[in-house]
C-alpha cells in the first residue's frame, strides 16, 4: 500500500473542496462536485488511489452507479486495468443482480453487473465516492462473490466513520454489524477523507431548497 493515510496532509487539503449541503434530509451531504471543478485536485485524488493500488495485484476496477463512474475510469486507466460498471437494476443487458439493500437515506434495489465481466478468481477493486452505512458496498461485494471473484478492497474518497461501529443506543446503522451478518467482514474498506476533517459548509443561495429524493 502507498504512503497516503486517511486524513493525512493531502487529504486535509482535498477536504477544502468537499463542501456539505443539507440534502435528502441529511444535514451534511458531501458534494464531490466541489473537487471535480478543480482539475488539479481531481488529478491528485486519482494519483493517490493509483499509487495505493499500483502494486497489490488487481485484475479490474469496479465503479458504482453513479459517482463511481466518475472516479473509477480514470483510476482504471492509470492502473491499466479494465473498468466494470455496477449499475442499478434495469440499466444493462445480460446482468445478474444482488439483493435489495438499505442506505442512510432509504432502501435501494440490488446492484447489477454483466455476467461476463468478472471471472472466477479475479481480484477486483471497488470504487465509490463515499461510504456510510456500507449498504451499497455490501451489494457490490456480493456481486463480485457471486461471480467467483475476490474484492481486494473497497475504496472511497469519503468514509463516514460514525457508521463503522456506533453505540447500540445511537440509533445509527452499523457497517460492522452489516458486514458480519453478510459474512463479508473480511473485506477491507478504505476512505481517503473522514468527517473529522470535512468542515466546509456550502454557501447556500437564498432560494436553496432541499429537493433531493427520499427525504
PDB file of C-alpha atoms in Angstrom:
ATOM      1  CA  UNK A   1       0.000   0.000   0.000  1.00  0.00           C
ATOM      2  CA  UNK A   2       1.060   3.607  -0.511  1.00  0.00           C
ATOM      3  CA  UNK A   3       2.221   6.306   1.855  1.00  0.00           C
ATOM      4  CA  UNK A   4      -1.136   8.078   1.828  1.00  0.00           C
ATOM      5  CA  UNK A   5      -3.140   7.872   5.052  1.00  0.00           C
ATOM      6  CA  UNK A   6      -6.705   8.722   5.914  1.00  0.00           C
ATOM      7  CA  UNK A   7      -6.933  12.387   6.931  1.00  0.00           C
ATOM      8  CA  UNK A   8      -3.246  12.907   6.167  1.00  0.00           C
ATOM      9  CA  UNK A   9      -1.817  16.166   4.857  1.00  0.00           C
ATOM     10  CA  UNK A  10      -3.031  15.553   1.304  1.00  0.00           C
ATOM     11  CA  UNK A  11      -6.493  14.537   2.481  1.00  0.00           C
ATOM     12  CA  UNK A  12      -6.846  17.642   4.615  1.00  0.00           C
ATOM     13  CA  UNK A  13      -6.055  19.845   1.637  1.00  0.00           C
ATOM     14  CA  UNK A  14      -8.525  17.991  -0.611  1.00  0.00           C
ATOM     15  CA  UNK A  15     -11.204  18.265   2.107  1.00  0.00           C
ATOM     16  CA  UNK A  16     -11.347  22.013   1.457  1.00  0.00           C
ATOM     17  CA  UNK A  17     -13.041  21.194  -1.854  1.00  0.00           C
ATOM     18  CA  UNK A  18     -15.730  18.895  -0.408  1.00  0.00           C
ATOM     19  CA  UNK A  19     -18.487  21.174   0.889  1.00  0.00           C
ATOM     20  CA  UNK A  20     -21.558  19.788   2.595  1.00  0.00           C
ATOM     21  CA  UNK A  21     -25.193  20.690   1.935  1.00  0.00           C
ATOM     22  CA  UNK A  22     -28.473  19.878   3.700  1.00  0.00           C
ATOM     23  CA  UNK A  23     -29.807  17.383   1.153  1.00  0.00           C
ATOM     24  CA  UNK A  24     -32.137  14.369   1.117  1.00  0.00           C
ATOM     25  CA  UNK A  25     -32.930  15.168   4.742  1.00  0.00           C
ATOM     26  CA  UNK A  26     -29.261  14.718   5.678  1.00  0.00           C
ATOM     27  CA  UNK A  27     -27.672  17.735   7.411  1.00  0.00           C
ATOM     28  CA  UNK A  28     -24.273  17.040   5.876  1.00  0.00           C
ATOM     29  CA  UNK A  29     -24.426  15.685   2.325  1.00  0.00           C
ATOM     30  CA  UNK A  30     -20.895  15.856   0.898  1.00  0.00           C
ATOM     31  CA  UNK A  31     -20.682  17.042  -2.706  1.00  0.00           C
ATOM     32  CA  UNK A  32     -17.843  15.762  -4.903  1.00  0.00           C
ATOM     33  CA  UNK A  33     -18.731  18.458  -7.421  1.00  0.00           C
ATOM     34  CA  UNK A  34     -16.512  20.706  -5.355  1.00  0.00           C
ATOM     35  CA  UNK A  35     -13.315  18.961  -6.430  1.00  0.00           C
ATOM     36  CA  UNK A  36     -14.498  17.905  -9.887  1.00  0.00           C
ATOM     37  CA  UNK A  37     -14.364  21.545 -10.962  1.00  0.00           C
ATOM     38  CA  UNK A  38     -10.726  21.734  -9.821  1.00  0.00           C
ATOM     39  CA  UNK A  39      -8.692  19.638 -12.303  1.00  0.00           C
ATOM     40  CA  UNK A  40      -5.551  19.703 -10.187  1.00  0.00           C
ATOM     41  CA  UNK A  41      -7.427  18.424  -7.116  1.00  0.00           C
ATOM     42  CA  UNK A  42      -9.293  15.769  -9.094  1.00  0.00           C
ATOM     43  CA  UNK A  43      -5.995  14.621 -10.611  1.00  0.00           C
ATOM     44  CA  UNK A  44      -4.401  14.451  -7.167  1.00  0.00           C
ATOM     45  CA  UNK A  45      -7.171  12.142  -5.948  1.00  0.00           C
ATOM     46  CA  UNK A  46      -6.708   9.847  -8.947  1.00  0.00           C
ATOM     47  CA  UNK A  47      -2.950   9.805  -8.378  1.00  0.00           C
ATOM     48  CA  UNK A  48      -3.398   8.906  -4.706  1.00  0.00           C
ATOM     49  CA  UNK A  49      -5.701   5.978  -5.494  1.00  0.00           C
ATOM     50  CA  UNK A  50      -3.496   4.775  -8.343  1.00  0.00           C
ATOM     51  CA  UNK A  51      -0.451   4.838  -6.062  1.00  0.00           C
ATOM     52  CA  UNK A  52      -2.295   2.881  -3.365  1.00  0.00           C
ATOM     53  CA  UNK A  53      -3.280   0.047  -5.690  1.00  0.00           C
ATOM     54  CA  UNK A  54      -0.443   0.011  -8.215  1.00  0.00           C
ATOM     55  CA  UNK A  55       1.433  -2.948  -6.777  1.00  0.00           C
ATOM     56  CA  UNK A  56      -1.101  -5.122  -4.922  1.00  0.00           C
ATOM     57  CA  UNK A  57      -2.290  -7.114  -7.915  1.00  0.00           C
ATOM     58  CA  UNK A  58      -5.775  -6.312  -9.143  1.00  0.00           C
ATOM     59  CA  UNK A  59      -7.495  -7.561 -12.301  1.00  0.00           C
ATOM     60  CA  UNK A  60     -10.251  -4.974 -12.624  1.00  0.00           C
ATOM     61  CA  UNK A  61     -11.746  -1.794 -11.159  1.00  0.00           C
ATOM     62  CA  UNK A  62     -15.498  -1.771 -10.486  1.00  0.00           C
ATOM     63  CA  UNK A  63     -17.314   1.551 -10.096  1.00  0.00           C
ATOM     64  CA  UNK A  64     -20.725   2.008  -8.507  1.00  0.00           C
ATOM     65  CA  UNK A  65     -23.611   3.830 -10.144  1.00  0.00           C
ATOM     66  CA  UNK A  66     -23.372   6.744 -10.401  1.00  0.00           C
ATOM     67  CA  UNK A  67     -20.457   8.639  -8.857  1.00  0.00           C
ATOM     68  CA  UNK A  68     -18.217   5.591  -9.031  1.00  0.00           C
ATOM     69  CA  UNK A  69     -18.488   6.027 -12.807  1.00  0.00           C
ATOM     70  CA  UNK A  70     -16.730   9.379 -12.454  1.00  0.00           C
ATOM     71  CA  UNK A  71     -13.911   8.166 -10.220  1.00  0.00           C
ATOM     72  CA  UNK A  72     -13.442   4.590 -11.424  1.00  0.00           C
ATOM     73  CA  UNK A  73     -12.489   5.038 -15.101  1.00  0.00           C
ATOM     74  CA  UNK A  74      -9.523   7.399 -14.563  1.00  0.00           C
ATOM     75  CA  UNK A  75      -8.246   5.151 -11.767  1.00  0.00           C
ATOM     76  CA  UNK A  76      -8.601   2.096 -14.035  1.00  0.00           C
ATOM     77  CA  UNK A  77      -6.784   3.911 -16.838  1.00  0.00           C
ATOM     78  CA  UNK A  78      -3.980   4.912 -14.505  1.00  0.00           C
ATOM     79  CA  UNK A  79      -3.623   1.280 -13.404  1.00  0.00           C
ATOM     80  CA  UNK A  80      -4.112  -0.017 -16.985  1.00  0.00           C
ATOM     81  CA  UNK A  81      -6.927  -2.289 -15.847  1.00  0.00           C
ATOM     82  CA  UNK A  82     -10.454  -2.909 -17.166  1.00  0.00           C
ATOM     83  CA  UNK A  83     -13.300  -0.834 -15.739  1.00  0.00           C
ATOM     84  CA  UNK A  84     -16.548  -2.581 -14.796  1.00  0.00           C
ATOM     85  CA  UNK A  85     -19.874  -0.821 -14.264  1.00  0.00           C
ATOM     86  CA  UNK A  86     -22.102  -1.870 -11.382  1.00  0.00           C
ATOM     87  CA  UNK A  87     -25.468  -0.368 -12.152  1.00  0.00           C
ATOM     88  CA  UNK A  88     -28.967  -0.054 -10.800  1.00  0.00           C
ATOM     89  CA  UNK A  89     -31.478  -2.654 -11.977  1.00  0.00           C
ATOM     90  CA  UNK A  90     -32.864  -2.395 -15.480  1.00  0.00           C
ATOM     91  CA  UNK A  91     -29.931  -0.451 -16.942  1.00  0.00           C
ATOM     92  CA  UNK A  92     -27.798  -3.195 -18.549  1.00  0.00           C
ATOM     93  CA  UNK A  93     -28.454  -6.348 -20.585  1.00  0.00           C
ATOM     94  CA  UNK A  94     -27.130  -9.781 -19.643  1.00  0.00           C
ATOM     95  CA  UNK A  95     -26.775  -8.883 -15.978  1.00  0.00           C
ATOM     96  CA  UNK A  96     -27.137 -10.526 -12.586  1.00  0.00           C
ATOM     97  CA  UNK A  97     -28.433  -8.741  -9.502  1.00  0.00           C
ATOM     98  CA  UNK A  98     -27.663  -8.729  -5.801  1.00  0.00           C
ATOM     99  CA  UNK A  99     -30.330  -8.489  -3.098  1.00  0.00           C
ATOM    100  CA  UNK A 100     -32.004  -5.194  -2.128  1.00  0.00           C
ATOM    101  CA  UNK A 101     -30.155  -3.119   0.431  1.00  0.00           C
ATOM    102  CA  UNK A 102     -30.524  -0.091   2.713  1.00  0.00           C
ATOM    103  CA  UNK A 103     -28.592   3.180   2.622  1.00  0.00           C
ATOM    104  CA  UNK A 104     -28.557   6.102   5.060  1.00  0.00           C
ATOM    105  CA  UNK A 105     -31.468   7.807   3.283  1.00  0.00           C
ATOM    106  CA  UNK A 106     -33.675   4.927   2.122  1.00  0.00           C
ATOM    107  CA  UNK A 107     -33.974   1.480   0.552  1.00  0.00           C
ATOM    108  CA  UNK A 108     -32.443   0.518  -2.781  1.00  0.00           C
ATOM    109  CA  UNK A 109     -32.875  -2.331  -5.251  1.00  0.00           C
ATOM    110  CA  UNK A 110     -29.838  -4.567  -5.667  1.00  0.00           C
ATOM    111  CA  UNK A 111     -26.895  -3.584  -7.866  1.00  0.00           C
ATOM    112  CA  UNK A 112     -26.249  -5.406 -11.144  1.00  0.00           C
ATOM    113  CA  UNK A 113     -23.202  -6.405 -13.163  1.00  0.00           C
ATOM    114  CA  UNK A 114     -22.948  -8.035 -16.584  1.00  0.00           C
ATOM    115  CA  UNK A 115     -22.368 -11.781 -16.392  1.00  0.00           C
ATOM    116  CA  UNK A 116     -19.151 -11.908 -18.391  1.00  0.00           C
ATOM    117  CA  UNK A 117     -17.275  -9.036 -16.734  1.00  0.00           C
ATOM    118  CA  UNK A 118     -15.904 -10.821 -13.646  1.00  0.00           C
ATOM    119  CA  UNK A 119     -14.352 -14.280 -13.871  1.00  0.00           C
ATOM    120  CA  UNK A 120     -13.643 -16.800 -11.144  1.00  0.00           C
ATOM    121  CA  UNK A 121     -10.520 -15.792  -9.238  1.00  0.00           C
ATOM    122  CA  UNK A 122     -10.489 -12.171 -10.432  1.00  0.00           C
ATOM    123  CA  UNK A 123      -9.185  -9.659  -7.906  1.00  0.00           C
ATOM    124  CA  UNK A 124     -11.487  -6.631  -8.019  1.00  0.00           C
ATOM    125  CA  UNK A 125     -11.100  -3.138  -6.579  1.00  0.00           C
ATOM    126  CA  UNK A 126     -14.457  -1.470  -5.849  1.00  0.00           C
ATOM    127  CA  UNK A 127     -14.643   2.329  -6.151  1.00  0.00           C
ATOM    128  CA  UNK A 128     -17.296   4.767  -4.934  1.00  0.00           C
ATOM    129  CA  UNK A 129     -17.326   8.365  -3.775  1.00  0.00           C
ATOM    130  CA  UNK A 130     -18.498   7.796  -0.182  1.00  0.00           C
ATOM    131  CA  UNK A 131     -19.156   5.024   2.305  1.00  0.00           C
ATOM    132  CA  UNK A 132     -21.572   5.485   5.193  1.00  0.00           C
ATOM    133  CA  UNK A 133     -23.741   2.524   6.226  1.00  0.00           C
ATOM    134  CA  UNK A 134     -21.963   0.253   3.752  1.00  0.00           C
ATOM    135  CA  UNK A 135     -25.205  -0.855   2.109  1.00  0.00           C
ATOM    136  CA  UNK A 136     -24.170  -0.042  -1.443  1.00  0.00           C
ATOM    137  CA  UNK A 137     -20.705  -1.513  -0.979  1.00  0.00           C
ATOM    138  CA  UNK A 138     -22.164  -4.689   0.515  1.00  0.00           C
ATOM    139  CA  UNK A 139     -24.303  -5.096  -2.602  1.00  0.00           C
ATOM    140  CA  UNK A 140     -21.249  -4.661  -4.836  1.00  0.00           C
ATOM    141  CA  UNK A 141     -19.187  -7.105  -2.781  1.00  0.00           C
ATOM    142  CA  UNK A 142     -21.978  -9.667  -3.092  1.00  0.00           C
ATOM    143  CA  UNK A 143     -21.925  -9.311  -6.872  1.00  0.00           C
ATOM    144  CA  UNK A 144     -18.181  -9.939  -7.063  1.00  0.00           C
ATOM    145  CA  UNK A 145     -18.535 -13.013  -4.856  1.00  0.00           C
ATOM    146  CA  UNK A 146     -21.486 -14.280  -6.927  1.00  0.00           C
ATOM    147  CA  UNK A 147     -19.188 -14.224  -9.959  1.00  0.00           C
ATOM    148  CA  UNK A 148     -16.423 -16.075  -8.116  1.00  0.00           C
ATOM    149  CA  UNK A 149     -14.160 -13.056  -7.712  1.00  0.00           C
ATOM    150  CA  UNK A 150     -12.360 -11.580  -4.713  1.00  0.00           C
ATOM    151  CA  UNK A 151     -12.705  -8.000  -3.506  1.00  0.00           C
ATOM    152  CA  UNK A 152      -9.225  -6.662  -2.804  1.00  0.00           C
ATOM    153  CA  UNK A 153     -10.598  -3.527  -1.167  1.00  0.00           C
ATOM    154  CA  UNK A 154     -13.462  -1.060  -1.302  1.00  0.00           C
ATOM    155  CA  UNK A 155     -12.068   2.436  -1.749  1.00  0.00           C
ATOM    156  CA  UNK A 156     -13.904   5.732  -1.353  1.00  0.00           C
ATOM    157  CA  UNK A 157     -12.937   9.375  -1.250  1.00  0.00           C
ATOM    158  CA  UNK A 158     -15.006   9.898   1.916  1.00  0.00           C
ATOM    159  CA  UNK A 159     -15.584   7.483   4.786  1.00  0.00           C
ATOM    160  CA  UNK A 160     -18.097   8.430   7.468  1.00  0.00           C
ATOM    161  CA  UNK A 161     -16.577   6.714  10.483  1.00  0.00           C
ATOM    162  CA  UNK A 162     -19.566   7.244  12.754  1.00  0.00           C
ATOM    163  CA  UNK A 163     -21.295   4.394  10.889  1.00  0.00           C
ATOM    164  CA  UNK A 164     -18.462   1.873  11.356  1.00  0.00           C
ATOM    165  CA  UNK A 165     -19.477   0.635  14.807  1.00  0.00           C
ATOM    166  CA  UNK A 166     -21.794   3.139  16.522  1.00  0.00           C
ATOM    167  CA  UNK A 167     -23.072   2.613  20.095  1.00  0.00           C
ATOM    168  CA  UNK A 168     -26.172   0.442  20.260  1.00  0.00           C
ATOM    169  CA  UNK A 169     -28.251   3.300  21.675  1.00  0.00           C
ATOM    170  CA  UNK A 170     -27.237   5.778  18.947  1.00  0.00           C
ATOM    171  CA  UNK A 171     -29.924   4.702  16.520  1.00  0.00           C
ATOM    172  CA  UNK A 172     -27.350   4.607  13.721  1.00  0.00           C
ATOM    173  CA  UNK A 173     -26.934   1.536  11.493  1.00  0.00           C
ATOM    174  CA  UNK A 174     -23.659  -0.315  11.986  1.00  0.00           C
ATOM    175  CA  UNK A 175     -21.487  -1.139   8.977  1.00  0.00           C
ATOM    176  CA  UNK A 176     -19.539  -3.623  11.067  1.00  0.00           C
ATOM    177  CA  UNK A 177     -22.727  -5.467  12.049  1.00  0.00           C
ATOM    178  CA  UNK A 178     -23.995  -5.496   8.455  1.00  0.00           C
ATOM    179  CA  UNK A 179     -20.740  -6.893   7.096  1.00  0.00           C
ATOM    180  CA  UNK A 180     -20.655  -9.591   9.788  1.00  0.00           C
ATOM    181  CA  UNK A 181     -24.253 -10.604   9.080  1.00  0.00           C
ATOM    182  CA  UNK A 182     -23.411 -10.921   5.379  1.00  0.00           C
ATOM    183  CA  UNK A 183     -20.147 -12.745   6.105  1.00  0.00           C
ATOM    184  CA  UNK A 184     -18.130 -10.108   4.248  1.00  0.00           C
ATOM    185  CA  UNK A 185     -16.347  -8.558   7.245  1.00  0.00           C
ATOM    186  CA  UNK A 186     -13.028  -9.795   5.840  1.00  0.00           C
ATOM    187  CA  UNK A 187     -13.290  -7.259   3.004  1.00  0.00           C
ATOM    188  CA  UNK A 188     -11.293  -4.098   3.812  1.00  0.00           C
ATOM    189  CA  UNK A 189     -12.762  -0.627   3.316  1.00  0.00           C
ATOM    190  CA  UNK A 190     -10.601   2.464   2.944  1.00  0.00           C
ATOM    191  CA  UNK A 191     -11.519   6.119   2.693  1.00  0.00           C
ATOM    192  CA  UNK A 192      -9.121   8.940   1.964  1.00  0.00           C
ATOM    193  CA  UNK A 193     -11.016  11.526   3.998  1.00  0.00           C
ATOM    194  CA  UNK A 194     -13.241  11.190   7.081  1.00  0.00           C
ATOM    195  CA  UNK A 195     -15.814  13.537   8.545  1.00  0.00           C
ATOM    196  CA  UNK A 196     -13.197  14.598  11.102  1.00  0.00           C
ATOM    197  CA  UNK A 197     -11.627  16.954   8.563  1.00  0.00           C
ATOM    198  CA  UNK A 198     -14.679  17.795   6.415  1.00  0.00           C
ATOM    199  CA  UNK A 199     -15.584  21.188   7.817  1.00  0.00           C
ATOM    200  CA  UNK A 200     -16.555  23.284   4.783  1.00  0.00           C
ATOM    201  CA  UNK A 201     -20.205  24.283   4.883  1.00  0.00           C
ATOM    202  CA  UNK A 202     -21.586  25.204   1.479  1.00  0.00           C
ATOM    203  CA  UNK A 203     -22.773  28.760   0.968  1.00  0.00           C
ATOM    204  CA  UNK A 204     -26.445  28.358   0.154  1.00  0.00           C
ATOM    205  CA  UNK A 205     -28.306  30.575  -2.276  1.00  0.00           C
ATOM    206  CA  UNK A 206     -31.249  32.364  -0.671  1.00  0.00           C
ATOM    207  CA  UNK A 207     -33.614  30.277  -2.812  1.00  0.00           C
ATOM    208  CA  UNK A 208     -31.955  26.953  -1.913  1.00  0.00           C
ATOM    209  CA  UNK A 209     -34.327  24.117  -1.020  1.00  0.00           C
ATOM    210  CA  UNK A 210     -33.649  20.500  -0.154  1.00  0.00           C
ATOM    211  CA  UNK A 211     -35.172  18.933  -3.269  1.00  0.00           C
ATOM    212  CA  UNK A 212     -33.366  15.593  -3.091  1.00  0.00           C
ATOM    213  CA  UNK A 213     -35.240  12.328  -3.496  1.00  0.00           C
ATOM    214  CA  UNK A 214     -36.292  10.296  -0.464  1.00  0.00           C
ATOM    215  CA  UNK A 215     -36.350  12.791   2.384  1.00  0.00           C
TER     216      UNK A 215
END
